[in-house]
Coordinates of C-alpha atoms in Angstrom, one line a residue:
M1397 CA -80.8 -27.7 6.2
F1398 CA -83.2 -26.9 3.2
D1399 CA -86.0 -28.3 5.3
T1400 CA -88.6 -26.0 3.6
L1401 CA -87.4 -26.7 0.1
A1402 CA -87.4 -30.4 0.7
K1403 CA -90.9 -30.3 2.2
N1404 CA -92.2 -28.4 -1.0
F1405 CA -90.6 -31.0 -3.2
T1406 CA -92.0 -34.0 -1.1
Q1407 CA -95.6 -32.5 -1.3
L1408 CA -95.2 -32.0 -5.1
F1409 CA -94.1 -35.6 -5.7
S1410 CA -96.8 -36.9 -3.5
S1411 CA -99.3 -35.0 -5.6
L1412 CA -98.1 -36.7 -8.7
A1413 CA -98.2 -40.2 -7.1
S1414 CA -101.9 -40.4 -7.7
K1415 CA -101.5 -39.8 -11.4
K1416 CA -101.8 -42.7 -13.8
K1417 CA -99.2 -41.4 -16.0
L1418 CA -97.2 -38.2 -16.9
T1419 CA -99.2 -35.8 -19.3
E1420 CA -98.3 -32.3 -20.7
E1421 CA -100.8 -30.8 -18.3
N1422 CA -99.7 -32.4 -14.9
I1423 CA -96.1 -31.8 -16.0
S1424 CA -96.7 -28.2 -16.7
D1425 CA -98.4 -28.1 -13.2
A1426 CA -95.4 -29.8 -11.7
V1427 CA -92.7 -27.8 -13.1
R1428 CA -94.7 -24.5 -12.2
K1429 CA -94.6 -25.7 -8.6
V1430 CA -90.8 -26.6 -9.0
R1431 CA -90.1 -23.2 -10.1
L1432 CA -92.1 -21.4 -7.2
A1433 CA -90.3 -23.8 -4.7
L1434 CA -86.9 -22.8 -6.2
L1435 CA -87.5 -19.1 -6.1
D1436 CA -88.9 -19.4 -2.6
A1437 CA -85.6 -21.0 -1.7
D1438 CA -83.8 -17.9 -3.0
V1439 CA -82.5 -19.7 -6.2
N1440 CA -81.3 -17.1 -8.9
Y1441 CA -84.2 -16.2 -11.1
G1442 CA -82.5 -16.9 -14.4
V1443 CA -81.1 -20.2 -13.0
A1444 CA -84.6 -21.4 -11.8
S1445 CA -86.3 -20.6 -15.1
A1446 CA -83.6 -22.3 -17.2
L1447 CA -83.7 -25.3 -14.9
V1448 CA -87.5 -25.7 -15.1
K1449 CA -87.5 -25.4 -18.8
R1450 CA -84.9 -28.3 -19.1
I1451 CA -86.9 -30.4 -16.5
K1452 CA -90.1 -30.0 -18.6
E1453 CA -88.4 -30.7 -21.9
K1454 CA -86.9 -34.0 -20.5
A1455 CA -89.9 -35.0 -18.5
L1456 CA -92.1 -34.7 -21.8
G1457 CA -89.5 -36.4 -23.8
D1458 CA -88.7 -39.3 -21.4
E1459 CA -90.1 -42.8 -22.0
V1460 CA -91.8 -44.0 -19.0
R1461 CA -90.8 -47.5 -18.0
G1462 CA -93.5 -49.9 -16.9
S1463 CA -92.1 -50.5 -13.5
V1464 CA -91.7 -46.8 -12.7
T1465 CA -94.7 -44.6 -11.4
P1466 CA -95.3 -41.0 -12.6
D1467 CA -93.8 -39.5 -9.4
Q1468 CA -90.8 -41.6 -9.5
Q1469 CA -90.0 -40.6 -13.2
F1470 CA -90.5 -37.0 -12.4
I1471 CA -88.1 -37.2 -9.4
K1472 CA -85.6 -38.8 -11.6
V1473 CA -85.7 -36.0 -14.0
V1474 CA -85.6 -33.4 -11.3
H1475 CA -82.6 -35.1 -9.6
E1476 CA -80.5 -35.6 -12.7
E1477 CA -81.0 -32.0 -13.8
L1478 CA -80.1 -30.5 -10.3
I1479 CA -76.9 -32.6 -10.4
A1480 CA -76.2 -31.4 -13.9
L1481 CA -76.7 -27.8 -12.8
M1482 CA -74.5 -27.9 -9.8
G1483 CA -71.5 -29.5 -11.6
T1484 CA -72.0 -33.3 -11.9
E1485 CA -68.8 -34.2 -10.1
E1486 CA -66.8 -33.3 -7.0
S1487 CA -64.1 -30.6 -8.0
T1488 CA -60.7 -31.4 -6.6
L1489 CA -58.0 -28.9 -5.4
K1490 CA -55.0 -28.2 -7.6
L1491 CA -52.1 -29.5 -5.8
T1492 CA -49.5 -28.9 -8.3
G1493 CA -47.2 -26.3 -6.8
H1494 CA -44.2 -26.5 -4.5
P1495 CA -46.0 -25.3 -2.4
S1496 CA -49.4 -25.3 -3.8
V1497 CA -50.9 -21.8 -3.0
F1498 CA -54.4 -21.3 -2.0
L1499 CA -55.6 -17.6 -1.8
L1500 CA -59.0 -17.3 0.0
C1501 CA -60.9 -14.2 -0.5
G1502 CA -64.5 -12.8 0.3
L1503 CA -66.5 -10.1 2.1
Q1504 CA -66.1 -9.5 5.9
G1505 CA -68.3 -11.9 8.0
S1506 CA -68.1 -14.6 5.5
G1507 CA -66.2 -17.2 7.7
K1508 CA -63.0 -16.6 5.7
T1509 CA -60.4 -17.0 8.5
T1510 CA -62.1 -20.1 10.1
T1511 CA -62.5 -21.6 6.8
C1512 CA -58.7 -21.2 6.2
A1513 CA -58.1 -23.2 9.3
K1514 CA -60.8 -25.8 8.4
L1515 CA -59.2 -26.2 4.9
A1516 CA -55.9 -26.7 6.5
A1517 CA -57.2 -29.4 8.8
H1518 CA -58.7 -31.0 5.7
L1519 CA -55.4 -31.1 3.9
M1520 CA -53.3 -32.2 6.9
K1521 CA -55.7 -35.2 7.3
K1522 CA -54.5 -36.2 3.8
G1523 CA -50.9 -36.0 4.9
K1524 CA -50.3 -32.3 3.5
K1525 CA -47.8 -30.2 5.3
T1526 CA -49.8 -27.1 5.5
L1527 CA -48.7 -23.4 6.4
L1528 CA -51.2 -20.7 7.2
A1529 CA -50.4 -17.0 6.2
A1530 CA -52.2 -14.2 8.3
C1531 CA -52.5 -11.5 5.6
D1532 CA -55.8 -10.0 7.0
L1533 CA -54.2 -6.9 8.5
Q1534 CA -57.5 -4.9 8.5
R1535 CA -59.3 -6.7 11.2
P1536 CA -57.8 -6.4 14.6
A1537 CA -58.4 -9.8 15.9
A1538 CA -57.8 -11.8 12.6
I1539 CA -54.3 -12.7 13.3
Q1540 CA -54.9 -13.8 16.7
Q1541 CA -57.9 -15.8 15.6
L1542 CA -56.0 -17.6 12.9
K1543 CA -53.1 -18.5 15.4
L1544 CA -55.7 -19.8 17.9
L1545 CA -57.3 -21.9 15.2
G1546 CA -54.0 -23.1 13.9
S1547 CA -52.9 -24.2 17.5
Q1548 CA -56.2 -26.3 17.6
I1549 CA -55.2 -28.3 14.6
G1550 CA -51.4 -28.2 15.0
A1551 CA -50.8 -26.1 11.9
E1552 CA -48.3 -23.4 11.8
V1553 CA -49.3 -19.8 11.3
F1554 CA -46.9 -17.3 9.7
S1555 CA -47.3 -13.7 10.6
L1556 CA -45.1 -10.5 10.8
D1557 CA -45.5 -8.4 14.0
G1558 CA -46.2 -4.6 13.2
E1559 CA -46.4 -5.3 9.5
K1560 CA -48.9 -3.3 7.7
R1561 CA -48.3 -4.6 4.1
P1562 CA -50.1 -7.8 3.3
L1563 CA -48.0 -8.4 0.3
K1564 CA -44.9 -8.5 2.3
V1565 CA -46.4 -10.9 4.8
A1566 CA -47.4 -13.1 1.9
K1567 CA -44.1 -13.0 0.2
K1568 CA -42.3 -14.0 3.4
A1569 CA -44.7 -16.7 4.0
L1570 CA -44.1 -18.2 0.6
E1571 CA -40.4 -17.9 1.1
K1572 CA -40.9 -19.9 4.3
A1573 CA -43.0 -22.5 2.7
R1574 CA -40.6 -23.2 0.0
K1575 CA -37.5 -23.3 2.3
E1576 CA -39.3 -25.6 4.7
A1577 CA -40.9 -27.9 2.1
F1578 CA -44.4 -27.1 2.9
D1579 CA -46.9 -28.8 0.5
V1580 CA -49.5 -26.1 0.9
L1581 CA -49.7 -22.5 1.7
I1582 CA -53.2 -21.2 2.6
V1583 CA -53.3 -17.2 2.6
D1584 CA -56.1 -15.5 4.6
T1585 CA -56.9 -12.1 3.3
A1586 CA -58.8 -9.0 4.4
G1587 CA -62.5 -8.6 3.8
R1588 CA -64.6 -5.6 3.6
L1589 CA -68.3 -4.9 4.3
H1590 CA -68.7 -4.5 0.5
I1591 CA -66.6 -4.6 -2.5
D1592 CA -64.3 -1.5 -3.0
A1593 CA -61.2 -0.5 -5.1
P1594 CA -58.6 -0.8 -2.4
L1595 CA -59.8 -4.4 -1.5
M1596 CA -59.6 -5.5 -5.1
K1597 CA -56.3 -3.8 -5.7
E1598 CA -54.9 -5.6 -2.5
L1599 CA -56.0 -9.0 -3.8
K1600 CA -54.9 -8.4 -7.4
E1601 CA -51.4 -7.7 -6.1
L1602 CA -51.3 -10.8 -3.9
K1603 CA -52.6 -12.9 -6.8
S1604 CA -50.0 -11.5 -9.2
S1605 CA -47.2 -12.1 -6.8
L1606 CA -48.1 -15.4 -5.3
D1607 CA -49.4 -17.1 -8.7
P1608 CA -51.8 -19.3 -6.6
Q1609 CA -53.0 -22.5 -7.8
E1610 CA -56.4 -21.8 -6.3
V1611 CA -58.2 -18.5 -5.8
L1612 CA -61.2 -19.5 -3.5
F1613 CA -64.0 -17.2 -3.0
V1614 CA -65.6 -17.7 0.5
A1615 CA -69.3 -16.7 1.1
N1616 CA -71.8 -17.1 3.8
A1617 CA -74.8 -19.3 2.4
T1618 CA -77.3 -17.6 4.7
T1619 CA -76.9 -14.3 2.5
G1620 CA -78.5 -16.2 -0.4
Q1621 CA -78.4 -14.4 -3.7
D1622 CA -76.2 -11.7 -2.4
A1623 CA -73.5 -14.4 -2.0
V1624 CA -74.0 -15.5 -5.6
K1625 CA -73.9 -11.8 -6.9
T1626 CA -70.6 -11.1 -4.9
A1627 CA -69.0 -14.3 -6.2
K1628 CA -69.8 -13.2 -9.8
E1629 CA -68.2 -9.8 -9.0
F1630 CA -65.2 -11.3 -7.4
D1631 CA -64.6 -13.7 -10.4
E1632 CA -64.9 -10.7 -13.0
Q1633 CA -62.0 -9.1 -11.0
L1634 CA -59.8 -12.0 -9.9
E1635 CA -60.9 -14.9 -12.0
I1636 CA -61.6 -17.2 -9.0
T1637 CA -61.0 -21.0 -9.4
G1638 CA -63.9 -21.9 -7.2
S1639 CA -66.1 -21.2 -4.2
I1640 CA -66.6 -22.4 -0.6
L1641 CA -70.0 -21.8 1.1
T1642 CA -70.2 -21.5 4.8
M1643 CA -73.0 -22.1 7.2
L1644 CA -74.9 -24.4 4.9
D1645 CA -76.0 -26.1 8.2
G1646 CA -77.9 -23.2 9.4
S1647 CA -79.5 -22.0 6.1
A1648 CA -83.1 -23.0 5.5
R1649 CA -82.8 -22.0 2.0
A1650 CA -80.6 -23.6 -0.7
G1651 CA -80.5 -20.9 -3.2
A1652 CA -76.7 -19.9 -3.1
A1653 CA -75.6 -23.7 -3.2
I1654 CA -77.9 -24.4 -6.1
S1655 CA -77.1 -21.2 -8.2
I1656 CA -73.4 -20.3 -7.7
T1657 CA -71.9 -22.8 -10.0
E1658 CA -74.2 -21.9 -12.9
V1659 CA -73.9 -18.1 -12.3
T1660 CA -70.0 -18.0 -12.0
Q1661 CA -69.2 -20.9 -14.2
R1662 CA -66.7 -22.0 -11.4
P1663 CA -67.1 -25.1 -9.2
L1664 CA -68.5 -25.0 -5.7
K1665 CA -65.5 -26.9 -4.1
F1666 CA -66.3 -27.0 -0.3
E1667 CA -69.2 -26.5 2.1
G1668 CA -69.0 -25.6 5.7
I1669 CA -71.6 -27.5 7.7
G1670 CA -71.0 -26.6 11.3
E1671 CA -68.8 -24.6 13.8
H1672 CA -66.3 -27.6 14.6
I1673 CA -63.0 -27.3 12.9
D1674 CA -63.7 -30.6 11.0
D1675 CA -67.1 -29.3 9.7
L1676 CA -65.9 -28.7 6.2
Q1677 CA -66.6 -31.2 3.4
V1678 CA -66.0 -31.5 -0.3
F1679 CA -69.1 -30.3 -2.2
N1680 CA -70.9 -33.2 -4.1
P1681 CA -73.6 -32.3 -6.4
Q1682 CA -75.3 -35.6 -6.0
S1683 CA -75.2 -35.3 -2.2
M1684 CA -76.7 -31.8 -2.5
A1685 CA -79.4 -32.9 -4.8
D1686 CA -80.3 -35.7 -2.5
R1687 CA -80.6 -33.3 0.4
V1688 CA -82.6 -30.7 -1.6
L1689 CA -85.1 -33.4 -2.5
G1690 CA -85.4 -34.7 1.0
M1691 CA -83.6 -38.0 0.3
G1692 CA -81.0 -37.8 3.1
D1693 CA -77.3 -37.6 2.4
V1694 CA -76.0 -41.1 2.2
I1695 CA -72.8 -40.1 0.4
N1696 CA -71.5 -38.0 3.3
L1697 CA -73.0 -40.3 5.8
V1698 CA -70.7 -43.2 4.4
K1699 CA -67.7 -40.9 4.3
K1700 CA -68.2 -40.0 8.0
A1701 CA -68.7 -43.7 8.9
E1702 CA -65.7 -44.7 7.1
E1703 CA -63.5 -42.0 8.6
H1704 CA -64.4 -43.0 12.1
I1705 CA -65.2 -46.7 12.0
D1706 CA -62.4 -49.1 11.3
E1707 CA -63.3 -51.8 8.7
K1708 CA -61.6 -54.7 10.8
E1709 CA -63.3 -53.5 13.9
S1710 CA -66.7 -53.5 12.1
E1711 CA -66.1 -57.3 11.0
K1712 CA -65.4 -58.3 14.5
L1713 CA -68.3 -56.4 15.8
E1714 CA -70.6 -58.2 13.2
K1715 CA -69.4 -61.5 14.2
K1716 CA -70.3 -60.8 17.8
L1717 CA -73.7 -59.6 16.9
R1718 CA -74.4 -62.7 14.9
K1719 CA -73.3 -64.9 17.9
A1720 CA -75.4 -62.8 20.3
A1721 CA -72.1 -61.9 22.1
F1722 CA -72.7 -58.1 21.7
T1723 CA -72.3 -56.7 25.3
Y1724 CA -73.1 -53.5 26.9
E1725 CA -69.3 -52.8 26.8
D1726 CA -69.4 -53.2 22.9
Y1727 CA -72.6 -50.8 22.9
L1728 CA -70.9 -48.2 24.8
S1729 CA -67.8 -48.4 22.5
Q1730 CA -70.1 -48.0 19.4
M1731 CA -71.9 -44.9 21.0
G1732 CA -68.6 -43.3 21.4
K1733 CA -67.7 -43.7 17.8
I1734 CA -71.2 -42.5 16.7
K1735 CA -70.5 -39.3 18.8
K1736 CA -67.3 -38.6 17.0
M1737 CA -69.3 -38.6 13.7
G1738 CA -71.3 -35.6 14.8
S1739 CA -74.5 -34.6 16.6
L1740 CA -77.2 -37.3 16.5
K1741 CA -79.6 -34.9 14.9
S1742 CA -77.2 -34.2 11.9
L1743 CA -76.8 -37.9 11.5
F1744 CA -80.5 -38.6 11.5
K1745 CA -80.9 -35.9 8.9
M1746 CA -78.5 -37.7 6.6
M1747 CA -80.4 -41.0 6.6
P1748 CA -83.0 -41.7 4.0
G1749 CA -86.4 -42.0 5.5
L1750 CA -85.5 -39.7 8.5
S1751 CA -84.2 -36.7 6.6
N1752 CA -87.5 -34.9 6.2
M1753 CA -89.6 -35.8 9.2
G1754 CA -90.3 -32.3 10.4
D1755 CA -90.2 -32.0 14.1
F1756 CA -88.7 -35.4 14.7
E1757 CA -85.7 -35.2 17.1
F1758 CA -83.6 -37.8 18.7
S1759 CA -82.9 -36.6 22.3
E1760 CA -79.1 -36.2 22.9
K1761 CA -80.1 -36.4 26.6
E1762 CA -81.5 -39.8 26.2
F1763 CA -78.1 -40.7 24.5
Q1764 CA -76.2 -39.4 27.4
K1765 CA -78.5 -41.1 29.9
T1766 CA -77.8 -44.4 28.2
E1767 CA -74.0 -43.9 28.4
A1768 CA -74.4 -42.9 32.3
I1769 CA -76.3 -46.2 33.0
I1770 CA -73.8 -48.3 31.2
Q1771 CA -70.8 -46.5 32.7
S1772 CA -72.3 -47.1 36.1
M1773 CA -72.3 -50.8 35.7
T1774 CA -69.4 -53.1 37.0
P1775 CA -67.1 -54.7 34.4
K1776 CA -68.8 -58.0 34.8
E1777 CA -72.1 -56.3 34.3
R1778 CA -71.2 -54.6 31.2
R1779 CA -69.9 -57.8 29.8
E1780 CA -73.0 -59.7 30.7
R1781 CA -71.3 -62.2 33.1
V1782 CA -73.8 -61.5 35.8
E1783 CA -77.6 -61.1 35.7
L1784 CA -78.9 -57.7 36.3
V1785 CA -81.2 -58.6 39.2
P1786 CA -83.4 -55.9 40.7
S1787 CA -80.8 -54.9 43.4
R1788 CA -78.1 -54.4 40.8
R1789 CA -80.5 -52.4 38.8
R1790 CA -81.3 -50.1 41.7
R1791 CA -77.5 -49.5 42.3
I1792 CA -77.1 -48.7 38.6
A1793 CA -79.9 -46.3 38.6
K1794 CA -78.5 -44.5 41.8
G1795 CA -75.0 -44.4 40.4
S1796 CA -76.0 -43.0 36.9
G1797 CA -78.6 -40.4 38.4
T1798 CA -81.4 -42.2 36.6
T1799 CA -84.5 -44.1 37.7
I1800 CA -85.2 -48.0 37.9
D1801 CA -87.6 -47.4 34.9
D1802 CA -84.9 -45.8 32.8
V1803 CA -82.5 -48.9 33.5
N1804 CA -85.3 -51.4 32.7
R1805 CA -86.0 -49.6 29.3
L1806 CA -82.3 -49.8 28.5
V1807 CA -82.2 -53.6 29.4
K1808 CA -85.3 -54.2 27.4
G1809 CA -84.3 -52.2 24.5
F1810 CA -80.8 -53.8 24.5
K1811 CA -82.2 -57.3 24.2
K1812 CA -84.4 -56.2 21.3
L1813 CA -81.3 -54.5 19.7
K1814 CA -79.4 -57.8 19.9
K1815 CA -82.3 -59.8 18.2
L1816 CA -82.5 -57.2 15.5
F1817 CA -78.7 -57.3 14.8
K1818 CA -78.8 -61.2 14.6
S1819 CA -81.4 -61.2 12.1
M1820 CA -79.9 -58.5 9.8
P1821 CA -78.4 -59.7 6.3
K1822 CA -74.4 -59.9 6.2
M1823 CA -72.7 -56.6 5.3
K1824 CA -69.2 -56.4 4.2
S1825 CA -68.7 -52.7 4.6
M1826 CA -70.4 -49.7 5.9
S1827 CA -71.1 -48.5 2.3
K1828 CA -72.9 -51.8 1.6
F1829 CA -74.9 -51.3 4.7
M1830 CA -75.9 -47.8 3.6
D1831 CA -76.7 -49.2 0.2
N1832 CA -79.2 -51.6 1.8
M1833 CA -81.0 -48.8 3.7
P1834 CA -84.5 -47.9 2.4
K1835 CA -84.5 -44.7 0.3
E1836 CA -87.4 -42.3 -0.1
K1837 CA -88.7 -42.2 -3.6
M1838 CA -85.6 -43.7 -5.0
S1839 CA -86.9 -46.9 -6.6
W1840 CA -86.1 -45.6 -10.1
Q1841 CA -82.4 -46.2 -9.5

């Protein structure tokens, strides 16, 4: 995600690294390149112009500390201004109703129905009893799609067979939600290929009747400034409370994410980062600024880790590592936890120092091969209670569909890994571990 923009920023910052100090001349040249990079990423023209103006003013006015190099100082300014532009902090959902009603709207093809289910899954993880209302009666497969997604996450979906009036479905869904003490009602609505009067009339009626706590505009990030323009038009008609951008994992350009809050003056609340039902995360301006500048995404990496890795288990594992008691069995268990956090490629993208490595890829096949080799070991072999002599290695290779060389590489690499872990400084939590990871160009913090 945002690879081109991150690469452009990295090249720009590298060109400043050779400067002895920031001057009006090199700052002017740098902000010109920032502006071009932003426009190339499809950032709104007005937003890009205002942003580079603020960056230039701040860079010229900032006092440079002796311990900070010119490139680090400029990165600091750009980073801070990007965060300020996108909203400074995470925006929370208003859960004040009984139930709280969230009306999702947007054009056809924005991923609205899938986002309804993803949002329901997000809320259910937080213990919120959530009802989905199928009010998209324009698209033939919309109701069936929502029911299928609802069954995947264990969420009830309300619909009325044969009903053609979305308002009636919504009212009945609200009655059910109140009667059965649901915490949240999420309403899926019809989209169009473009904004038209019937669409807006339908949405206005739904909003007036339901009095929702949130009116969330859903847009496909790959449409760039079209998404921002449409968000503005929806806001003028409906007074949206925030936006959700889908397909941010597939968009090489960050224009919509950077521009939408400034243009609409409404917060960007969530971002869709993949096709899986769990691939919806709260939008964090600092996290986005980090990614845009090629610094990885430590914030969301820590969130993923803390969600899937139990703190007590981590402490037990650390003790094993320090005593060199870490076994192949432990290794296999940890690999399983890593897989739950997402694809290896997406995890490496989040890591500072690995986020902007161009064609670098960690092979998922190698990961699977390692799993197969360990799974082909006997319980005693996995717990290192017997030596892996050549005859055992041949049997393991045959059982896993790999070669002797593959097994030998794993054994050698595992021994190195144990030595590495034993020498690592003590960490009390995953967030502490991530805090100690090297960060690209972030020594100004």
